[in-house]
XYZ file of C-alpha atoms in Angstrom:
234
model
C -3.865 14.050 -9.072
C -6.570 12.454 -6.941
C -7.930 8.927 -6.725
C -11.635 9.592 -6.381
C -15.072 8.139 -6.958
C -16.464 8.222 -10.489
C -19.275 10.532 -9.333
C -16.783 13.165 -8.183
C -14.685 12.902 -11.363
C -17.670 13.129 -13.703
C -18.761 16.399 -12.125
C -15.548 18.048 -13.328
C -16.550 17.721 -16.981
C -13.093 16.373 -17.887
C -12.819 13.807 -20.654
C -12.462 10.201 -19.389
C -10.152 7.606 -20.929
C -9.066 4.067 -20.041
C -5.617 3.340 -18.666
C -4.085 -0.104 -18.028
C -0.735 -1.497 -16.918
C -0.077 -5.183 -17.751
C 2.112 -7.266 -15.478
C 3.485 -10.789 -15.287
C 4.348 -13.244 -12.533
C 5.935 -12.568 -9.132
C 4.969 -8.903 -8.901
C 4.484 -6.657 -5.883
C 1.072 -5.009 -5.962
C 2.141 -1.963 -3.943
C 4.936 -1.170 -6.397
C 2.627 -1.719 -9.372
C -0.050 0.623 -8.016
C 2.514 3.356 -7.364
C 4.004 2.906 -10.840
C 0.528 3.027 -12.369
C -0.307 6.286 -10.594
C 3.023 7.810 -11.634
C 2.246 7.110 -15.285
C -1.229 8.595 -14.880
C 0.350 11.772 -13.496
C 2.807 11.910 -16.413
C -0.191 12.055 -18.746
C -1.558 15.075 -16.872
C -4.585 13.212 -15.514
C -6.445 15.123 -12.805
C -8.484 12.226 -11.433
C -8.278 8.417 -11.440
C -11.392 6.336 -10.743
C -12.420 2.660 -10.822
C -8.909 1.532 -9.886
C -8.700 -2.265 -9.805
C -6.350 -5.212 -10.186
C -7.527 -7.652 -12.856
C -6.436 -11.272 -13.308
C -7.083 -13.712 -16.139
C -7.089 -17.306 -14.961
C -8.662 -20.679 -15.668
C -10.689 -23.138 -13.679
C -11.757 -26.533 -15.020
C -10.873 -25.332 -18.491
C -13.059 -22.245 -18.225
C -11.443 -18.821 -18.581
C -12.163 -16.480 -15.665
C -11.612 -12.815 -14.965
C -11.102 -11.891 -11.309
C -11.170 -8.265 -10.185
C -10.141 -6.641 -6.901
C -11.174 -2.969 -6.556
C -8.999 -0.406 -4.782
C -11.172 2.440 -3.554
C -10.321 5.652 -1.678
C -11.045 5.489 2.025
C -14.469 6.801 2.947
C -18.110 5.764 3.347
C -18.769 2.544 1.446
C -15.096 1.802 0.751
C -14.423 -1.918 0.807
C -18.087 -2.657 1.414
C -18.083 -5.447 -1.152
C -17.124 -8.234 1.278
C -13.598 -7.445 2.374
C -12.887 -11.175 2.784
C -14.224 -11.816 -0.672
C -15.677 -15.345 -0.727
C -17.969 -14.108 -3.454
C -19.309 -15.893 -6.478
C -20.028 -14.932 -10.038
C -23.169 -13.151 -11.087
C -24.759 -16.577 -11.662
C -24.073 -17.656 -8.096
C -21.425 -20.220 -9.053
C -18.728 -20.599 -6.412
C -15.157 -20.509 -7.749
C -12.148 -22.232 -6.232
C -10.122 -19.225 -7.429
C -11.754 -17.152 -4.683
C -10.606 -19.415 -1.866
C -7.988 -17.992 0.489
C -4.515 -19.358 1.165
C -1.981 -18.118 3.738
C 1.693 -17.732 2.851
C 4.566 -16.767 5.183
C 6.837 -13.841 4.397
C 9.748 -12.160 6.128
C 9.300 -8.697 7.547
C 11.014 -6.353 9.999
C 9.312 -5.232 13.195
C 10.340 -1.930 14.733
C 9.840 -1.567 18.491
C 10.336 1.749 20.278
C 10.390 2.551 23.983
C 10.560 5.776 25.938
C 12.040 6.410 29.360
C 12.977 9.347 31.587
C 15.827 8.240 33.885
C 17.320 10.474 36.566
C 20.712 11.870 35.643
C 23.065 13.981 37.755
C 23.992 17.384 36.391
C 26.882 19.428 37.827
C 27.052 23.179 37.396
C 30.253 25.064 38.230
C 30.442 28.814 38.666
C 32.745 31.545 40.007
C 31.494 34.792 41.470
C 33.869 37.645 40.719
C 33.348 40.353 43.310
C 36.461 41.224 45.330
C 38.707 38.230 44.751
C 40.759 38.093 41.605
C 40.540 34.304 41.534
C 37.401 33.292 43.451
C 36.919 29.614 44.283
C 34.901 27.445 41.938
C 31.558 26.505 43.361
C 30.085 23.275 42.048
C 26.413 22.473 42.534
C 25.018 19.053 41.634
C 21.378 18.138 41.162
C 19.235 15.483 39.503
C 16.997 15.970 36.480
C 14.944 13.621 34.367
C 16.231 13.236 30.838
C 13.650 11.822 28.384
C 15.111 9.226 26.039
C 13.674 7.161 23.210
C 15.266 4.140 21.617
C 14.180 1.827 18.837
C 15.258 -1.613 17.768
C 14.318 -3.703 14.738
C 14.027 -7.466 14.588
C 13.187 -9.915 11.783
C 9.751 -11.517 12.063
C 7.694 -13.971 10.045
C 4.227 -12.831 9.090
C 1.458 -14.401 7.037
C -0.417 -12.804 4.175
C -3.821 -13.903 2.967
C -4.085 -14.437 -0.793
C -6.746 -15.482 -3.216
C -5.840 -18.619 -5.140
C -5.726 -16.681 -8.400
C -3.134 -14.332 -6.830
C -1.115 -17.161 -5.326
C -0.988 -18.959 -8.689
C 1.188 -16.185 -10.167
C 3.162 -15.228 -7.045
C 1.357 -11.885 -6.707
C 1.769 -9.841 -3.531
C -1.422 -7.835 -2.889
C -1.092 -4.051 -2.461
C -0.493 -2.940 1.129
C -2.273 0.266 2.037
C 0.411 1.335 4.517
C 3.204 1.074 1.926
C 1.219 3.090 -0.619
C 0.465 5.684 2.053
C 4.175 6.009 2.891
C 4.904 6.930 -0.736
C 1.750 9.037 -1.114
C 0.759 10.357 2.328
C -2.542 11.766 1.128
C -3.722 8.517 -0.453
C -5.641 5.976 1.614
C -6.819 3.016 -0.429
C -9.063 0.182 0.721
C -8.800 -3.221 -0.950
C -12.272 -4.673 -1.454
C -13.210 -8.303 -1.872
C -12.571 -9.894 -5.250
C -15.165 -11.127 -7.706
C -14.671 -13.672 -10.500
C -16.825 -14.049 -13.590
C -16.613 -16.177 -16.709
C -14.476 -14.418 -19.312
C -16.243 -13.543 -22.545
C -14.519 -14.816 -25.729
C -13.876 -11.278 -27.004
C -12.784 -9.827 -23.639
C -9.170 -8.681 -23.164
C -6.910 -11.127 -21.364
C -3.874 -10.705 -19.194
C -3.138 -9.595 -15.651
C -3.255 -5.833 -15.343
C -4.034 -2.798 -13.258
C -6.648 -0.619 -14.861
C -8.612 2.522 -14.164
C -10.447 5.414 -15.770
C -8.501 8.671 -15.909
C -10.026 12.129 -16.267
C -8.138 14.981 -17.908
C -4.649 14.813 -19.337
C -3.427 13.776 -22.766
C -4.446 10.122 -22.919
C -2.641 6.757 -22.675
C 0.134 7.649 -25.143
C 1.248 10.487 -22.877
C 1.154 8.106 -19.898
C 4.032 6.135 -21.454
C 2.188 2.847 -21.037
C 2.320 0.163 -23.690
C -0.809 -1.546 -24.939
C -2.097 -4.576 -23.095
C 0.069 -7.605 -23.847
C -1.149 -11.166 -23.605
C 0.359 -13.158 -20.761
C 0.009 -16.815 -19.917
C -3.104 -17.616 -17.891
C -2.296 -19.663 -14.793
C -4.614 -22.561 -13.970
C -6.079 -22.948 -10.511
C -5.590 -26.441 -9.144
C -8.769 -27.990 -7.817
């Protein structure tokens, strides 16, 4: 299964269908994306397009929907303002799109290489005429390449949108997704918030369009459940 652009997927002639994975508070985006893709594969989907993380939130009593696209690496990926201080289609600036910085614990691995000189001794006997010839020992120096690594705890800072911070969401990390799926390189674009229409679905979720396969029932995903909408403090 490939995460591709909609143009590439449409050219296959496969039937498209919508797929979504709802989630609640304090979730890790990398784990959610990997889980989402696993379910898409279970359904037999050949392609996944328009992958994005969607949040339902509120600001000044107005319901908002904030979306962060995840696009495959390539020309144009992440072009929609990677730092995301964008506004709605009407030009209204939302507090939900402001950035906050939160510390988190991580482990840093440091590796070094060296080639120290070591002494090597080589002993040999030459059996010609003597039954027990003397042992001849030759010593010489060689360089022996070595590599050692050490890990140490470090404190890092992640940049979050306010609508992500309000529910304790950890944004997807491209390097973690790539470790689990070496061929997949995703770029997280800037978010955009718009006023939520009264009849629009609500709830935080990952969604995409799948091509091929047997549909959402085969993907073993439940229907979108309503979850509480966090308010963004002004």
